[in-house]
Amino acid sequence: MKKKIVVQKYGGSSVANPERIKAVAERITSYKNKDTDVAVVVSAMADTTDDLEALAFQISKNPADREMDLLLSTGEQISCALLAMAVRELGFDSVALTGYQVGVRTDSTHGKARVEQIDDKRIKKAFKSGKIVIMAGYQGVTADNEITTLGRGGSDLSAVALAKAIKADVCEIYTDVTGIYTTDPRMVPEARKLNEITFDEMLEMASLGAQVMQARSIEVAKRFNIPLHVRSSYSKEEGTMIVKSVKNIETIAVTGVTSNKNEAKITICAVPDQPGISATIFNAIAQAGVNVDVIVQNVSHTKKTDISFTVPKSDITKALSAAEGVARKINAGEVIHSKDIARVSIVGSGMRSHQGIAATMFQALATAKVNIDMIATSEISISCIIALDKVDNAVKALHKAFGLDKK
């Protein structure tokens, strides 16, 4: 009879101190028996990555990406080793492994590396000898043996990719909340936990600012249909299942509301209205390694137009430099920017079959006296760029307007 394989991932808050690490060890070992093998992916202890990053910037204003990956990967190695020690203290054999030791092969993009494959040989060997495997998340290695990291939230991706590689029966994502909520419960106390959510909805919510899971991990889970169970490491309460489809999908128009305060806007003024100009602009931004989000181009009546787009706040310096360079090249006007913006979004697969969703959203924002700067849509979401100081009010207004409050 084939053994059941469980992959678990524990976030930084779950292993924030020795007491929490011991509690996680107890949960892990409760799964291990003669019929179940357990592989665990662990993040760095709470705030460790931020502290290491801050330390780097005390040394250099522009630290090299390669050395940053080498530095930041150590956080997961610390929690990985400590958790393996805690598991052994409970009488279970365990082995702590770095991404390099497991064989998490990635491309060479430092800071945002993509997983190409995971070698399952060492993990299967550990399973055969009865060991619980504790793997450092967030990290991998290139073909040239350079250490890479997978971007913020990358341990989620490590766990999903590992589940695929070792053909796990379930991938459990443990965090400091009890599941996926209709919005951030810290912002809206009336937010309610969802029992199920589709990959598409979760991917959209993660991409639009929900902090529970990394968007790239959802993409991989969707591609290989790996069901995910998001739950709390502080209780045994059932969490939220992220699955391919849910029942009664057409009865609910909007599943959740998200916000993202890590947005900045750039506007290139007086852009010549000619074929190929937009391609020139956004090729330059892409070559700077910046992902562009919302794009708005005004209708031209004077053979000149303004083009506005949003980028992550962390990339504003690179994006501005690229935008100013290309503006000079195409003889455009000035380049202006703002960091005082945010994005608020509604998400729901049921939006495909409901009318009036946009109207309800815009009316709710108008009633809350929130001005809309830019609008972007997809098949299952509508996003508005608004003033940063209005985002909390906007989320509350939308959550109420679509009946997402607890009842």
Short mmCIF file of C-alpha atoms in Angstrom, two decimals:
data_model
loop_
_atom_site.label_atom_id
_atom_site.label_comp_id
_atom_site.label_asym_id
_atom_site.label_seq_id
_atom_site.Cartn_x
_atom_site.Cartn_y
_atom_site.Cartn_z
CA MET A 1 0.00 0.00 0.00
CA LYS A 2 1.36 3.41 -1.05
CA LYS A 3 2.17 5.73 1.81
CA LYS A 4 0.36 9.06 2.03
CA ILE A 5 2.67 12.05 1.48
CA VAL A 6 1.94 15.35 3.21
CA VAL A 7 3.74 18.62 2.47
CA GLN A 8 3.39 21.36 5.05
CA LYS A 9 4.62 24.94 4.87
CA TYR A 10 5.04 27.15 7.94
CA GLY A 11 5.37 30.93 7.63
CA GLY A 12 7.62 33.22 9.62
CA SER A 13 5.10 34.02 12.35
CA SER A 14 4.59 30.28 12.93
CA VAL A 15 8.28 29.86 13.82
CA ALA A 16 8.84 33.30 15.37
CA ASN A 17 10.43 32.05 18.61
CA PRO A 18 11.53 28.82 20.34
CA GLU A 19 8.06 28.24 21.82
CA ARG A 20 6.40 28.51 18.41
CA ILE A 21 9.02 26.25 16.83
CA LYS A 22 8.34 23.60 19.48
CA ALA A 23 4.59 23.89 18.87
CA VAL A 24 5.13 23.43 15.12
CA ALA A 25 7.29 20.38 15.81
CA GLU A 26 4.45 18.84 17.81
CA ARG A 27 2.00 19.41 14.96
CA ILE A 28 4.41 17.95 12.39
CA THR A 29 5.08 14.83 14.42
CA SER A 30 1.34 14.26 14.95
CA TYR A 31 1.13 13.54 11.22
CA LYS A 32 4.04 11.15 11.05
CA ASN A 33 3.15 7.48 11.30
CA LYS A 34 3.80 4.22 9.44
CA ASP A 35 1.31 5.20 6.73
CA THR A 36 2.34 8.85 6.22
CA ASP A 37 5.55 10.59 5.17
CA VAL A 38 5.94 14.28 6.00
CA ALA A 39 7.99 16.94 4.22
CA VAL A 40 8.00 20.45 5.69
CA VAL A 41 8.96 23.75 4.09
CA VAL A 42 9.76 26.55 6.50
CA SER A 43 10.18 30.32 6.15
CA ALA A 44 12.63 32.49 8.07
CA MET A 45 11.65 33.42 11.63
CA ALA A 46 9.40 36.50 11.77
CA ASP A 47 11.13 39.76 10.73
CA THR A 48 14.44 37.99 9.99
CA THR A 49 14.36 38.71 6.25
CA ASP A 50 13.51 42.37 6.87
CA ASP A 51 16.31 42.65 9.42
CA LEU A 52 18.84 41.09 7.05
CA GLU A 53 17.73 43.39 4.24
CA ALA A 54 18.03 46.44 6.50
CA LEU A 55 21.50 45.30 7.53
CA ALA A 56 22.56 45.06 3.90
CA PHE A 57 21.42 48.60 3.18
CA GLN A 58 23.44 49.85 6.14
CA ILE A 59 26.49 48.49 4.32
CA SER A 60 25.59 49.47 0.76
CA LYS A 61 23.01 51.74 -0.86
CA ASN A 62 22.84 49.35 -3.81
CA PRO A 63 23.87 45.85 -2.70
CA ALA A 64 24.54 43.33 -5.45
CA ASP A 65 21.65 40.98 -6.16
CA ARG A 66 23.86 37.90 -5.93
CA GLU A 67 25.12 38.75 -2.46
CA MET A 68 21.62 39.74 -1.32
CA ASP A 69 20.37 36.26 -2.24
CA LEU A 70 23.27 34.68 -0.40
CA LEU A 71 22.47 36.80 2.66
CA LEU A 72 18.69 36.46 2.69
CA SER A 73 18.73 32.69 2.17
CA THR A 74 20.36 32.26 5.58
CA GLY A 75 17.13 33.16 7.38
CA GLU A 76 15.38 29.99 6.23
CA GLN A 77 18.43 27.89 7.04
CA ILE A 78 18.26 29.04 10.67
CA SER A 79 14.59 28.15 11.16
CA CYS A 80 15.03 24.92 9.18
CA ALA A 81 17.84 23.70 11.43
CA LEU A 82 16.06 24.73 14.65
CA LEU A 83 12.83 23.02 13.63
CA ALA A 84 14.67 19.77 12.82
CA MET A 85 16.25 19.92 16.29
CA ALA A 86 12.80 20.41 17.86
CA VAL A 87 11.40 17.42 15.96
CA ARG A 88 14.26 15.22 17.20
CA GLU A 89 13.59 16.31 20.77
CA LEU A 90 10.15 14.71 20.39
CA GLY A 91 11.74 11.39 19.50
CA PHE A 92 11.35 11.50 15.70
CA ASP A 93 14.20 11.23 13.22
CA SER A 94 14.54 14.35 11.06
CA VAL A 95 16.85 15.91 8.52
CA ALA A 96 17.21 19.63 7.74
CA LEU A 97 18.07 20.46 4.13
CA THR A 98 18.78 23.69 2.28
CA GLY A 99 17.31 24.28 -1.17
CA TYR A 100 20.77 23.51 -2.56
CA GLN A 101 20.94 20.16 -0.72
CA VAL A 102 17.49 19.12 -1.93
CA GLY A 103 18.25 20.15 -5.51
CA VAL A 104 15.82 23.01 -6.06
CA ARG A 105 17.04 24.08 -9.51
CA THR A 106 16.15 27.63 -10.61
CA ASP A 107 16.96 30.07 -13.36
CA SER A 108 19.57 32.77 -12.70
CA THR A 109 17.26 35.70 -11.90
CA HIS A 110 18.47 36.79 -8.47
CA GLY A 111 15.73 37.95 -6.13
CA LYS A 112 12.89 36.58 -8.27
CA ALA A 113 14.20 33.23 -9.50
CA ARG A 114 11.83 30.73 -11.12
CA VAL A 115 11.86 27.08 -10.13
CA GLU A 116 12.78 24.81 -13.04
CA GLN A 117 12.80 21.45 -11.27
CA ILE A 118 13.24 19.75 -7.92
CA ASP A 119 15.22 16.54 -7.53
CA ASP A 120 13.17 14.13 -5.40
CA LYS A 121 15.96 11.60 -4.82
CA ARG A 122 17.27 12.88 -1.49
CA ILE A 123 13.80 13.36 -0.04
CA LYS A 124 12.67 9.88 -1.09
CA LYS A 125 15.83 8.44 0.44
CA ALA A 126 15.05 10.24 3.70
CA PHE A 127 11.47 8.93 3.61
CA LYS A 128 12.72 5.36 3.16
CA SER A 129 14.78 5.71 6.32
CA GLY A 130 11.75 7.01 8.22
CA LYS A 131 12.86 10.62 8.49
CA ILE A 132 10.77 13.77 8.53
CA VAL A 133 12.26 16.17 5.97
CA ILE A 134 12.56 19.87 6.92
CA MET A 135 13.45 21.98 3.87
CA ALA A 136 14.48 25.64 3.85
CA GLY A 137 11.98 27.49 1.68
CA TYR A 138 12.41 30.60 -0.50
CA GLN A 139 15.69 29.44 -2.02
CA GLY A 140 17.23 27.43 -4.81
CA VAL A 141 20.39 27.07 -6.84
CA THR A 142 21.28 27.69 -10.47
CA ALA A 143 23.03 25.30 -12.84
CA ASP A 144 26.24 27.16 -11.90
CA ASN A 145 25.61 26.52 -8.18
CA GLU A 146 24.72 30.12 -7.41
CA ILE A 147 22.25 30.60 -4.54
CA THR A 148 18.98 32.27 -5.58
CA THR A 149 15.81 33.37 -3.82
CA LEU A 150 12.25 33.12 -5.14
CA GLY A 151 10.87 36.55 -4.20
CA ARG A 152 8.81 37.59 -1.18
CA GLY A 153 6.51 34.79 -0.11
CA GLY A 154 8.73 32.37 -2.01
CA SER A 155 8.37 29.62 0.60
CA ASP A 156 4.81 29.13 -0.66
CA LEU A 157 6.25 28.43 -4.09
CA SER A 158 8.84 26.09 -2.57
CA ALA A 159 6.07 24.09 -0.91
CA VAL A 160 3.83 23.83 -3.97
CA ALA A 161 6.76 22.90 -6.23
CA LEU A 162 7.89 20.30 -3.69
CA ALA A 163 4.37 18.86 -3.53
CA LYS A 164 4.43 18.48 -7.30
CA ALA A 165 7.91 16.93 -7.33
CA ILE A 166 7.22 14.26 -4.70
CA LYS A 167 3.57 13.71 -5.75
CA ALA A 168 2.15 14.75 -2.38
CA ASP A 169 -1.46 13.95 -1.55
CA VAL A 170 -2.01 17.34 0.07
CA CYS A 171 -0.14 20.63 0.50
CA GLU A 172 -0.99 22.48 3.70
CA ILE A 173 -0.05 26.14 4.07
CA TYR A 174 0.15 27.16 7.73
CA THR A 175 0.00 30.83 8.59
CA ASP A 176 -1.14 33.18 11.37
CA VAL A 177 -4.75 33.34 10.13
CA THR A 178 -7.35 30.57 10.00
CA GLY A 179 -7.82 30.71 6.24
CA ILE A 180 -8.70 33.01 3.35
CA TYR A 181 -11.05 35.86 4.26
CA THR A 182 -13.38 38.05 2.23
CA THR A 183 -10.91 40.85 3.00
CA ASP A 184 -8.20 41.60 5.54
CA PRO A 185 -9.91 41.08 8.94
CA ARG A 186 -7.50 43.55 10.51
CA MET A 187 -9.01 46.20 8.28
CA VAL A 188 -12.61 44.98 8.38
CA PRO A 189 -13.51 43.01 11.55
CA GLU A 190 -16.70 41.78 9.86
CA ALA A 191 -14.72 39.87 7.22
CA ARG A 192 -15.63 36.19 7.10
CA LYS A 193 -13.57 33.11 6.38
CA LEU A 194 -14.20 31.27 3.11
CA ASN A 195 -14.53 27.49 3.17
CA GLU A 196 -13.47 27.22 -0.47
CA ILE A 197 -12.05 29.46 -3.16
CA THR A 198 -11.00 28.71 -6.72
CA PHE A 199 -7.43 28.85 -8.01
CA ASP A 200 -8.50 31.66 -10.35
CA GLU A 201 -9.99 33.75 -7.55
CA MET A 202 -7.06 33.15 -5.21
CA LEU A 203 -4.55 33.95 -7.94
CA GLU A 204 -6.36 37.18 -8.67
CA MET A 205 -6.58 38.11 -4.99
CA ALA A 206 -2.91 37.31 -4.39
CA SER A 207 -1.87 39.30 -7.47
CA LEU A 208 -3.99 42.25 -6.34
CA GLY A 209 -2.63 42.55 -2.83
CA ALA A 210 -3.91 39.73 -0.59
CA GLN A 211 -0.96 38.79 1.61
CA VAL A 212 -1.90 35.21 2.51
CA MET A 213 -0.14 33.46 -0.38
CA GLN A 214 2.37 34.28 -3.10
CA ALA A 215 0.70 34.60 -6.52
CA ARG A 216 3.32 32.49 -8.30
CA SER A 217 2.65 29.57 -5.97
CA ILE A 218 -1.04 29.66 -6.91
CA GLU A 219 -0.10 29.62 -10.62
CA VAL A 220 1.87 26.40 -10.12
CA ALA A 221 -0.85 24.81 -7.99
CA LYS A 222 -3.44 25.65 -10.66
CA ARG A 223 -1.28 24.32 -13.50
CA PHE A 224 -0.80 20.95 -11.81
CA ASN A 225 -4.14 20.91 -9.93
CA ILE A 226 -2.57 20.65 -6.47
CA PRO A 227 -5.28 21.31 -3.85
CA LEU A 228 -4.06 23.68 -1.15
CA HIS A 229 -5.31 23.90 2.42
CA VAL A 230 -4.62 27.29 4.02
CA ARG A 231 -4.97 27.06 7.79
CA SER A 232 -3.70 28.40 11.09
CA SER A 233 -0.66 27.03 12.85
CA TYR A 234 -2.20 28.21 16.15
CA SER A 235 -5.31 26.01 16.07
CA LYS A 236 -6.68 22.77 14.61
CA GLU A 237 -9.59 24.59 12.97
CA GLU A 238 -10.25 23.71 9.34
CA GLY A 239 -9.05 26.44 6.98
CA THR A 240 -9.81 27.30 3.37
CA MET A 241 -9.40 24.87 0.50
CA ILE A 242 -8.07 26.35 -2.75
CA VAL A 243 -9.39 24.13 -5.53
CA LYS A 244 -10.11 24.02 -9.24
CA SER A 245 -13.82 24.78 -8.90
CA VAL A 246 -16.41 25.31 -6.18
CA LYS A 247 -20.13 24.64 -5.96
CA ASN A 248 -22.70 27.34 -6.65
CA ILE A 249 -20.12 29.59 -8.29
CA GLU A 250 -22.79 31.65 -10.07
CA THR A 251 -24.71 32.52 -6.92
CA ILE A 252 -21.92 34.74 -5.54
CA ALA A 253 -20.86 37.70 -7.68
CA VAL A 254 -17.96 38.95 -5.56
CA THR A 255 -15.84 36.68 -3.37
CA GLY A 256 -13.48 39.18 -1.83
CA VAL A 257 -12.00 42.68 -1.65
CA THR A 258 -8.26 43.32 -1.70
CA SER A 259 -5.99 46.33 -1.39
CA ASN A 260 -2.38 47.00 -2.24
CA LYS A 261 -0.52 49.96 -0.75
CA ASN A 262 2.73 49.03 -2.49
CA GLU A 263 1.89 50.88 -5.71
CA ALA A 264 3.45 53.92 -7.39
CA LYS A 265 2.33 55.74 -10.52
CA ILE A 266 4.45 57.16 -13.32
CA THR A 267 3.14 59.46 -16.05
CA ILE A 268 5.05 60.30 -19.21
CA CYS A 269 3.53 63.50 -20.55
CA ALA A 270 3.21 64.69 -24.17
CA VAL A 271 4.10 61.34 -25.76
CA PRO A 272 4.09 61.43 -29.60
CA ASP A 273 0.98 59.58 -30.83
CA GLN A 274 2.74 57.29 -33.29
CA PRO A 275 2.82 53.53 -33.95
CA GLY A 276 5.50 51.71 -31.92
CA ILE A 277 5.91 54.39 -29.24
CA SER A 278 4.18 52.37 -26.52
CA ALA A 279 6.33 49.36 -27.41
CA THR A 280 9.46 51.50 -27.07
CA ILE A 281 8.38 52.77 -23.66
CA PHE A 282 7.45 49.45 -22.14
CA ASN A 283 10.41 47.60 -23.64
CA ALA A 284 12.61 50.05 -21.76
CA ILE A 285 10.70 49.47 -18.52
CA ALA A 286 10.91 45.69 -18.99
CA GLN A 287 14.66 45.86 -19.66
CA ALA A 288 15.00 47.64 -16.31
CA GLY A 289 13.51 44.53 -14.68
CA VAL A 290 10.25 46.21 -13.66
CA ASN A 291 6.79 44.69 -13.91
CA VAL A 292 4.15 47.16 -15.08
CA ASP A 293 0.63 46.83 -13.79
CA VAL A 294 -2.22 49.20 -14.72
CA ILE A 295 -1.71 51.22 -17.92
CA VAL A 296 -3.85 54.17 -19.03
CA GLN A 297 -3.30 56.14 -22.25
CA ASN A 298 -5.36 59.23 -22.88
CA VAL A 299 -7.12 59.70 -26.22
CA SER A 300 -5.06 62.01 -28.41
CA HIS A 301 -6.54 65.06 -30.10
CA THR A 302 -3.28 66.93 -30.59
CA LYS A 303 -0.95 64.12 -31.76
CA LYS A 304 0.41 64.09 -28.19
CA THR A 305 -0.84 61.89 -25.35
CA ASP A 306 -0.08 61.14 -21.71
CA ILE A 307 0.69 57.55 -20.69
CA SER A 308 0.33 56.57 -17.04
CA PHE A 309 1.22 53.22 -15.49
CA THR A 310 1.73 51.72 -12.07
CA VAL A 311 4.71 49.76 -10.74
CA PRO A 312 5.65 48.30 -7.35
CA LYS A 313 6.87 51.02 -4.99
CA SER A 314 10.08 49.07 -4.47
CA ASP A 315 10.85 49.44 -8.20
CA ILE A 316 10.06 53.15 -8.54
CA THR A 317 13.72 54.26 -8.76
CA LYS A 318 14.53 51.82 -11.58
CA ALA A 319 11.25 52.53 -13.36
CA LEU A 320 11.70 56.32 -13.16
CA SER A 321 15.22 56.13 -14.52
CA ALA A 322 14.05 54.01 -17.45
CA ALA A 323 11.02 56.22 -18.09
CA GLU A 324 13.09 59.41 -18.09
CA GLY A 325 15.59 57.85 -20.46
CA VAL A 326 12.98 56.70 -22.96
CA ALA A 327 11.09 60.00 -22.69
CA ARG A 328 14.19 61.83 -23.92
CA LYS A 329 14.67 59.27 -26.68
CA ILE A 330 11.12 59.72 -28.09
CA ASN A 331 11.01 63.49 -27.48
CA ALA A 332 8.20 63.27 -24.94
CA GLY A 333 7.49 65.79 -22.17
CA GLU A 334 8.19 65.62 -18.46
CA VAL A 335 7.95 62.47 -16.37
CA ILE A 336 6.03 62.77 -13.11
CA HIS A 337 5.37 60.21 -10.40
CA SER A 338 3.46 59.64 -7.18
CA LYS A 339 3.88 57.20 -4.32
CA ASP A 340 0.69 58.35 -2.58
CA ILE A 341 -1.60 55.89 -4.36
CA ALA A 342 -3.06 52.47 -3.67
CA ARG A 343 -5.13 49.88 -5.46
CA VAL A 344 -8.46 48.53 -4.30
CA SER A 345 -10.01 45.54 -6.08
CA ILE A 346 -13.02 43.27 -6.06
CA VAL A 347 -12.64 39.63 -7.14
CA GLY A 348 -15.14 36.90 -7.95
CA SER A 349 -15.59 34.16 -10.54
CA GLY A 350 -19.32 34.84 -10.35
CA MET A 351 -18.74 38.25 -11.93
CA ARG A 352 -18.82 36.50 -15.31
CA SER A 353 -22.57 35.94 -14.96
CA HIS A 354 -23.70 39.05 -13.04
CA GLN A 355 -24.54 42.48 -14.40
CA GLY A 356 -24.04 45.81 -12.64
CA ILE A 357 -20.93 44.85 -10.67
CA ALA A 358 -18.88 47.82 -11.91
CA ALA A 359 -21.76 50.21 -11.28
CA THR A 360 -22.14 48.97 -7.70
CA MET A 361 -18.40 49.33 -7.12
CA PHE A 362 -18.18 52.86 -8.49
CA GLN A 363 -21.29 53.98 -6.60
CA ALA A 364 -19.94 52.59 -3.33
CA LEU A 365 -16.65 54.46 -3.82
CA ALA A 366 -18.50 57.66 -4.76
CA THR A 367 -20.66 57.43 -1.63
CA ALA A 368 -17.49 56.98 0.45
CA LYS A 369 -16.05 60.08 -1.28
CA VAL A 370 -13.21 58.09 -2.88
CA ASN A 371 -12.03 59.45 -6.23
CA ILE A 372 -10.93 56.97 -8.91
CA ASP A 373 -7.67 57.75 -10.71
CA MET A 374 -7.29 54.68 -12.94
CA ILE A 375 -9.36 51.56 -13.67
CA ALA A 376 -8.30 48.07 -14.74
CA THR A 377 -10.43 44.99 -15.32
CA SER A 378 -10.10 41.28 -15.92
CA GLU A 379 -12.75 38.62 -16.43
CA ILE A 380 -13.09 38.14 -12.65
CA SER A 381 -11.84 41.40 -11.13
CA ILE A 382 -12.14 45.18 -11.21
CA SER A 383 -9.37 47.36 -9.77
CA CYS A 384 -9.25 51.08 -9.07
CA ILE A 385 -6.19 53.20 -8.37
CA ILE A 386 -7.08 55.66 -5.61
CA ALA A 387 -5.41 57.98 -3.09
CA LEU A 388 -3.37 56.11 -0.48
CA ASP A 389 -5.15 57.75 2.46
CA LYS A 390 -8.55 56.59 1.16
CA VAL A 391 -7.83 52.88 0.84
CA ASP A 392 -9.14 51.73 4.24
CA ASN A 393 -12.45 53.53 3.74
CA ALA A 394 -12.69 52.13 0.21
CA VAL A 395 -12.23 48.52 1.35
CA LYS A 396 -14.85 48.89 4.07
CA ALA A 397 -17.34 50.50 1.67
CA LEU A 398 -16.89 47.79 -0.98
CA HIS A 399 -17.04 44.94 1.52
CA LYS A 400 -20.39 46.26 2.75
CA ALA A 401 -21.74 47.13 -0.71
CA PHE A 402 -21.33 43.54 -1.93
CA GLY A 403 -22.79 41.96 1.22
CA LEU A 404 -19.57 40.30 2.33
CA ASP A 405 -20.02 41.20 6.01
CA LYS A 406 -20.69 38.40 8.48
CA LYS A 407 -24.36 37.45 8.72
#
